[in-house]
JSON list of C-alpha atoms in Angstrom, two decimals:
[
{"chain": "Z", "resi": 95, "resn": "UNK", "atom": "CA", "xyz": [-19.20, -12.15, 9.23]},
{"chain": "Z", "resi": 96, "resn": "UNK", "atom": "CA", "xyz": [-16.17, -12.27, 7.07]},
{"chain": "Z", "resi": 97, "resn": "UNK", "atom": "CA", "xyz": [-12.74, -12.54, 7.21]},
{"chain": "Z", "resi": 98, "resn": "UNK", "atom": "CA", "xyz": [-11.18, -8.55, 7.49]},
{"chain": "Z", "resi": 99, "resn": "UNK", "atom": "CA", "xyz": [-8.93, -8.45, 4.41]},
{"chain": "Z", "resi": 100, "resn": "UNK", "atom": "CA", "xyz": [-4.64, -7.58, 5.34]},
{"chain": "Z", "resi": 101, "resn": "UNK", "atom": "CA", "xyz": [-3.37, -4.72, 3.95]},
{"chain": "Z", "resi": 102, "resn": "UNK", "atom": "CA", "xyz": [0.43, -3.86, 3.41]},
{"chain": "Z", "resi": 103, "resn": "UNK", "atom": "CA", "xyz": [1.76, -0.26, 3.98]},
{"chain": "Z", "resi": 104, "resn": "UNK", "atom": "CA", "xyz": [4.11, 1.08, 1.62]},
{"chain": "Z", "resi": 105, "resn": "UNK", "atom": "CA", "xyz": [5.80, 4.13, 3.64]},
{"chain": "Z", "resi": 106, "resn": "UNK", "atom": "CA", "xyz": [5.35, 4.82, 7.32]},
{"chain": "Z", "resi": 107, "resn": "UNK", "atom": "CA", "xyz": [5.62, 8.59, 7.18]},
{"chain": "Z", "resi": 108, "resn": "UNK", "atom": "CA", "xyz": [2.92, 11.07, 9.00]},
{"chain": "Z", "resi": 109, "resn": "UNK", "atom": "CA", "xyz": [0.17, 10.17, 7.11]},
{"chain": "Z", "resi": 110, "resn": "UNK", "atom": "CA", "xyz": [0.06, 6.61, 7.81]},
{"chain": "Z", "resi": 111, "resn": "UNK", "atom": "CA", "xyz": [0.70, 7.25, 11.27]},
{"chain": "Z", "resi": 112, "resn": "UNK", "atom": "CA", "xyz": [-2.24, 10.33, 11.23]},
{"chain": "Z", "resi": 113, "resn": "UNK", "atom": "CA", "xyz": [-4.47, 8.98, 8.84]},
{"chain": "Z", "resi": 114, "resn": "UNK", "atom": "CA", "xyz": [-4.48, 5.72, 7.38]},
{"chain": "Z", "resi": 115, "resn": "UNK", "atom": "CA", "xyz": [-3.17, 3.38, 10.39]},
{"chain": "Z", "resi": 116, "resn": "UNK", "atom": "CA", "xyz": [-6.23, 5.68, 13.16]},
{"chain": "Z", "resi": 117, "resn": "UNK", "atom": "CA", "xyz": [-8.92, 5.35, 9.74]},
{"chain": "Z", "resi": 118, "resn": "UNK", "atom": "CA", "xyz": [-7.90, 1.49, 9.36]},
{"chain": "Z", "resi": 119, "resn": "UNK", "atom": "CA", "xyz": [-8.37, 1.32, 12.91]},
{"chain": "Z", "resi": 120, "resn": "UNK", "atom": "CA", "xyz": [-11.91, 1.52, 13.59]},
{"chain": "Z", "resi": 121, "resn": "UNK", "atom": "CA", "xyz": [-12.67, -0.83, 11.19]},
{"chain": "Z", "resi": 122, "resn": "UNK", "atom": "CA", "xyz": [-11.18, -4.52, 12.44]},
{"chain": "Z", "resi": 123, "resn": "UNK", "atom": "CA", "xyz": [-13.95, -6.33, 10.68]},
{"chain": "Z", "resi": 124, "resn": "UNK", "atom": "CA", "xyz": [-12.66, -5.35, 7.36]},
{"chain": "Z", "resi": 125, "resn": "UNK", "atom": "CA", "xyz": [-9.43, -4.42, 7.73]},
{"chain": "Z", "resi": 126, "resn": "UNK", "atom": "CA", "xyz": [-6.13, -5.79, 9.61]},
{"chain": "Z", "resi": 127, "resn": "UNK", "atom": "CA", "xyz": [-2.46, -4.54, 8.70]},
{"chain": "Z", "resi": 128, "resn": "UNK", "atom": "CA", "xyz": [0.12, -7.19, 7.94]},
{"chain": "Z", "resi": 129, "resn": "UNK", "atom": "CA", "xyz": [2.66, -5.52, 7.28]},
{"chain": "Z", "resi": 130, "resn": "UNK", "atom": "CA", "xyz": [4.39, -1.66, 7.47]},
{"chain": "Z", "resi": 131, "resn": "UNK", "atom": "CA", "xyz": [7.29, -1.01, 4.90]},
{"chain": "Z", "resi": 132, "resn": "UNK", "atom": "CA", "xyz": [9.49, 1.57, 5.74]},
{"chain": "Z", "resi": 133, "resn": "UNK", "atom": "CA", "xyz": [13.41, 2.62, 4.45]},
{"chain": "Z", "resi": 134, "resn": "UNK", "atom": "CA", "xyz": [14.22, 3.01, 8.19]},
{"chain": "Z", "resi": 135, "resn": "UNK", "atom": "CA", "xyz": [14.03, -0.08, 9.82]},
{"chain": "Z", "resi": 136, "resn": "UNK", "atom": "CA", "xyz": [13.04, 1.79, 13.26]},
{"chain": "Z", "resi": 137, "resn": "UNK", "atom": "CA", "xyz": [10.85, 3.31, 11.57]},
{"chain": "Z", "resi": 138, "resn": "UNK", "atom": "CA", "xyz": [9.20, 0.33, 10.30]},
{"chain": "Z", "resi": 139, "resn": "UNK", "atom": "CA", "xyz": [9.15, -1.40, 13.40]},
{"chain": "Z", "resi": 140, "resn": "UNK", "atom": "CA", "xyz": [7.53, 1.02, 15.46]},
{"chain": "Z", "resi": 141, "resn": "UNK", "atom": "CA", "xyz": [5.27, 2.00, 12.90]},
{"chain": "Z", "resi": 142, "resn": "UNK", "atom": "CA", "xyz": [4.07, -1.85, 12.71]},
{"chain": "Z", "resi": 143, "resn": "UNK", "atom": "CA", "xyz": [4.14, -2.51, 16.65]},
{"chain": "Z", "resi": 144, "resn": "UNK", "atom": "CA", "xyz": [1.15, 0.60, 17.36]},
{"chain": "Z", "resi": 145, "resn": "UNK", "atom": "CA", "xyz": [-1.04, -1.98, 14.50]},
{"chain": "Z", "resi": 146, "resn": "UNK", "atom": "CA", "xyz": [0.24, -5.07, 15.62]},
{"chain": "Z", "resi": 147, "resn": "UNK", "atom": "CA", "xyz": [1.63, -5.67, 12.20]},
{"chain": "Z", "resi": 148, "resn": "UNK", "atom": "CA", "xyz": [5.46, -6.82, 10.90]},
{"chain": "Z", "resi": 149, "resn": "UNK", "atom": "CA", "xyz": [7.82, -3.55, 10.07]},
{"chain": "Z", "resi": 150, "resn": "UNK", "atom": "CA", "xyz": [10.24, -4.61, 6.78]},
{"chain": "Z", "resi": 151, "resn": "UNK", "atom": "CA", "xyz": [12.04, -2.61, 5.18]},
{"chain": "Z", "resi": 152, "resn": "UNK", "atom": "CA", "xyz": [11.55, -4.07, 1.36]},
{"chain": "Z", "resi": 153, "resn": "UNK", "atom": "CA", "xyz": [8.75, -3.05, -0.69]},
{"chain": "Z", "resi": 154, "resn": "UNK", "atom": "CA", "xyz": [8.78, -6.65, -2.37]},
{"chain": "Z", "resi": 155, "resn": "UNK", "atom": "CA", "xyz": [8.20, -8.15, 1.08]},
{"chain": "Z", "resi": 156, "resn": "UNK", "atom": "CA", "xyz": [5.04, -6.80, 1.09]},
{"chain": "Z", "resi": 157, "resn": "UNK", "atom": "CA", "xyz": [4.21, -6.62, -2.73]},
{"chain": "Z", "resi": 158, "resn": "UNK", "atom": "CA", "xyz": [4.65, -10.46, -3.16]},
{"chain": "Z", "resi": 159, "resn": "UNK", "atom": "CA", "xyz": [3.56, -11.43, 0.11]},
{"chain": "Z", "resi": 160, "resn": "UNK", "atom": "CA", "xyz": [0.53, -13.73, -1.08]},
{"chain": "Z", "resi": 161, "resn": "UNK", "atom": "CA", "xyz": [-0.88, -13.10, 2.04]},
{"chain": "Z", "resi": 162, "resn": "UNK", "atom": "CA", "xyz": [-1.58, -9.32, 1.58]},
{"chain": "Z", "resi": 163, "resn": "UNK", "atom": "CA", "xyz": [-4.95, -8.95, 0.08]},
{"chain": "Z", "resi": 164, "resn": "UNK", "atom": "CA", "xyz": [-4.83, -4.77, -0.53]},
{"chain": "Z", "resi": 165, "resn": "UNK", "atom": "CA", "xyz": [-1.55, -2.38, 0.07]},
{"chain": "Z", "resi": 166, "resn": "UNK", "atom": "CA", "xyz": [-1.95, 1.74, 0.70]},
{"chain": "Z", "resi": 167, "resn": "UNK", "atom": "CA", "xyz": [1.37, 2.78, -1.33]},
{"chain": "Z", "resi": 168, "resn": "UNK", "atom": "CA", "xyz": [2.18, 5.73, 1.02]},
{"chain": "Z", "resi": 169, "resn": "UNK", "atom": "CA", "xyz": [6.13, 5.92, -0.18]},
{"chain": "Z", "resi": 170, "resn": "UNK", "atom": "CA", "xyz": [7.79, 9.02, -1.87]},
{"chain": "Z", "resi": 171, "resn": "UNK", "atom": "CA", "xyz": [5.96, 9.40, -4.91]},
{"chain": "Z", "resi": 172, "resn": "UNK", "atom": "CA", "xyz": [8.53, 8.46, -7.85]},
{"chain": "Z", "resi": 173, "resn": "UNK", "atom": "CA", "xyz": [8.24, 4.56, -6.47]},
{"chain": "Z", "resi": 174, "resn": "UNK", "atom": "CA", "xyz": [4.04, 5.20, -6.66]},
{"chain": "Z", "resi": 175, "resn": "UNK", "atom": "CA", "xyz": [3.76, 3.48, -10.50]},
{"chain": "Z", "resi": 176, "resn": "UNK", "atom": "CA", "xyz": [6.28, 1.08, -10.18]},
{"chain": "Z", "resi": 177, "resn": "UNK", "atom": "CA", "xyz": [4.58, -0.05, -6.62]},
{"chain": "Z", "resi": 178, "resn": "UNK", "atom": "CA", "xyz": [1.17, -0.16, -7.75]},
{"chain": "Z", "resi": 179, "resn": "UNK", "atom": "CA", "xyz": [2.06, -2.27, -11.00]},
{"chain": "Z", "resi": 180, "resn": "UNK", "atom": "CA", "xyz": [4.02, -4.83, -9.29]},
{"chain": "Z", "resi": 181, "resn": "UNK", "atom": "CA", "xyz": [1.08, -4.63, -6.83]},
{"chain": "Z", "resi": 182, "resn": "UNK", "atom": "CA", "xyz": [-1.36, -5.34, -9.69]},
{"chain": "Z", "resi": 183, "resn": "UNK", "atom": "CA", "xyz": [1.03, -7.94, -11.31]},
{"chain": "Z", "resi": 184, "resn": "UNK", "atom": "CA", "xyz": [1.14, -9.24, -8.00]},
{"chain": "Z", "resi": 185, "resn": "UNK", "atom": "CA", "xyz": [-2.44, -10.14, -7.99]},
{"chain": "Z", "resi": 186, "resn": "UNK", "atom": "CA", "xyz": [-3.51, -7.80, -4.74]},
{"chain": "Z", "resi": 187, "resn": "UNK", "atom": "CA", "xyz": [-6.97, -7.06, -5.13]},
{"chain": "Z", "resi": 188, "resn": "UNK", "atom": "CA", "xyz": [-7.04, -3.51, -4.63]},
{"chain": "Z", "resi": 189, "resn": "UNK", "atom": "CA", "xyz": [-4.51, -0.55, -3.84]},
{"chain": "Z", "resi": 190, "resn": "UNK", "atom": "CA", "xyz": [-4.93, 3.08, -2.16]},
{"chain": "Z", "resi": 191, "resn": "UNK", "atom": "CA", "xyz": [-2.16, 5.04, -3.77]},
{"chain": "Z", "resi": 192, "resn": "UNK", "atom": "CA", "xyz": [-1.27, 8.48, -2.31]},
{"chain": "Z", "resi": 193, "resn": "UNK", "atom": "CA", "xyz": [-0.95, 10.82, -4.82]},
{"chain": "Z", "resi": 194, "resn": "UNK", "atom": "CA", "xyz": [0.46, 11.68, -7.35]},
{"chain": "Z", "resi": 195, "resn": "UNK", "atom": "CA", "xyz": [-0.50, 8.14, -9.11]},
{"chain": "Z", "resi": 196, "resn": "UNK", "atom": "CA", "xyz": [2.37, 8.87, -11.60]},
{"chain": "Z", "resi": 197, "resn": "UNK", "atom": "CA", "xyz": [5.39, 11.40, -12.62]},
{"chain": "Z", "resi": 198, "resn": "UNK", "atom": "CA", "xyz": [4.81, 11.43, -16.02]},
{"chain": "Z", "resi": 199, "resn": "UNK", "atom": "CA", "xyz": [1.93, 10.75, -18.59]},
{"chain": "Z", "resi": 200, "resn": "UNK", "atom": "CA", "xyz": [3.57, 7.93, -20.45]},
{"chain": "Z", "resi": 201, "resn": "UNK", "atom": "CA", "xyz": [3.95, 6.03, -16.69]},
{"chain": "Z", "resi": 202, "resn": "UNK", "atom": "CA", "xyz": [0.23, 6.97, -15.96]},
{"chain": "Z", "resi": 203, "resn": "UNK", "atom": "CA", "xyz": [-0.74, 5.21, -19.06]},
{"chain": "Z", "resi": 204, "resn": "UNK", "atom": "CA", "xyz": [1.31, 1.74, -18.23]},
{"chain": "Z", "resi": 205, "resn": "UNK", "atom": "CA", "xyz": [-0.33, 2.09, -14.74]},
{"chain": "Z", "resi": 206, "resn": "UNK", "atom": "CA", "xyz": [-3.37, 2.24, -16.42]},
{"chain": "Z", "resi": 207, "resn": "UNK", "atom": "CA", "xyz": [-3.01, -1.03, -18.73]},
{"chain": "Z", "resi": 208, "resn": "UNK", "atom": "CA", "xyz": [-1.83, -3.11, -16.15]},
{"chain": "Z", "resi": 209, "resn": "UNK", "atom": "CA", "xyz": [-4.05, -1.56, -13.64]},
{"chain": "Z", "resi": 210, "resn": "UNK", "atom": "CA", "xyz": [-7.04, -2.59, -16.34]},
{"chain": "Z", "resi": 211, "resn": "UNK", "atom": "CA", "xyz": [-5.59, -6.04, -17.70]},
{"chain": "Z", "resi": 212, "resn": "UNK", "atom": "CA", "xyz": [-5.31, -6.74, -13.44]},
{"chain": "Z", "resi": 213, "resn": "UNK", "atom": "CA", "xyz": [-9.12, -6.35, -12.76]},
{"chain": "Z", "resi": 214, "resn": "UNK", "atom": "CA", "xyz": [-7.46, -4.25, -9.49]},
{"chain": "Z", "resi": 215, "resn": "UNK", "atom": "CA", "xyz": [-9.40, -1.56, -7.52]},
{"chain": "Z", "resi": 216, "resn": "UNK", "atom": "CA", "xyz": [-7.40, 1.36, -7.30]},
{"chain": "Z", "resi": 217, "resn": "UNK", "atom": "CA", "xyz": [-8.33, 4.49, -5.28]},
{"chain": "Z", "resi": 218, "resn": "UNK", "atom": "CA", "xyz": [-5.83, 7.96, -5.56]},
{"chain": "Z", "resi": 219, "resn": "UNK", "atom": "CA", "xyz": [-6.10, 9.73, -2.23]},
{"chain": "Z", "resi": 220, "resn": "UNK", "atom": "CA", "xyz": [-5.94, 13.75, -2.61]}
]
């Protein structure tokens, strides 16, 4: 069997805590959460405690944690192209991005080009 692969959450709103955190759940063989970003350090915290993960409050700290294989960018969605391109520049292998993936067609492009250049997997939940 192989090692599960850590994921970082970006945003620790109600679908994280209704969908992705119960989904990620029931599988432990591939998945484990390393981390839970919220704004609101409670938030964060309590979020990450129910997964037995570390809340921060910094996207970055989970973006450039070399240890995080995969994030699920779950934060307000103006931050969702600049997340998943430092994500991608940051070497993660793959990326579930809420949607929308981008606010503008110009951004969706960039996203695109680094997203490509990157070799990333990236999956736009609707």
């Amino acid at each position: 069997m192989s090692t599960p692969l850590t994921i970082g959450i970006l945003g620790a709103g109600p679908v994280t805590q209704a969908i992705h955190l119960p989904t990620l759940a029931q599988m432990p063989e591939l998945w484990r959460v390393g981390k839970v970003m919220d704004v609101n350090p409670q938030v964060a915290d309590i979020v990450a405690a129910r997964c037995g993960a570390e809340g921060v409050t910094d996207a970055a700290a989970v973006i450039e944690d070399p240890s995080i294989d995969a994030v699920a960018i779950c934060s307000p969605h103006v931050f969702h192209a600049e997340q998943l391109i430092a994500a991608a520049r940051a070497g993660k292998r793959a990326a579930l991005v809420e949607k929308p993936l981008a606010v503008s067609r110009a951004q969706a492009e960039e996203v695109g080009r680094i997203v490509a250049e990157s070799g990333m997997t990236v999956l736009v939940g609707t």
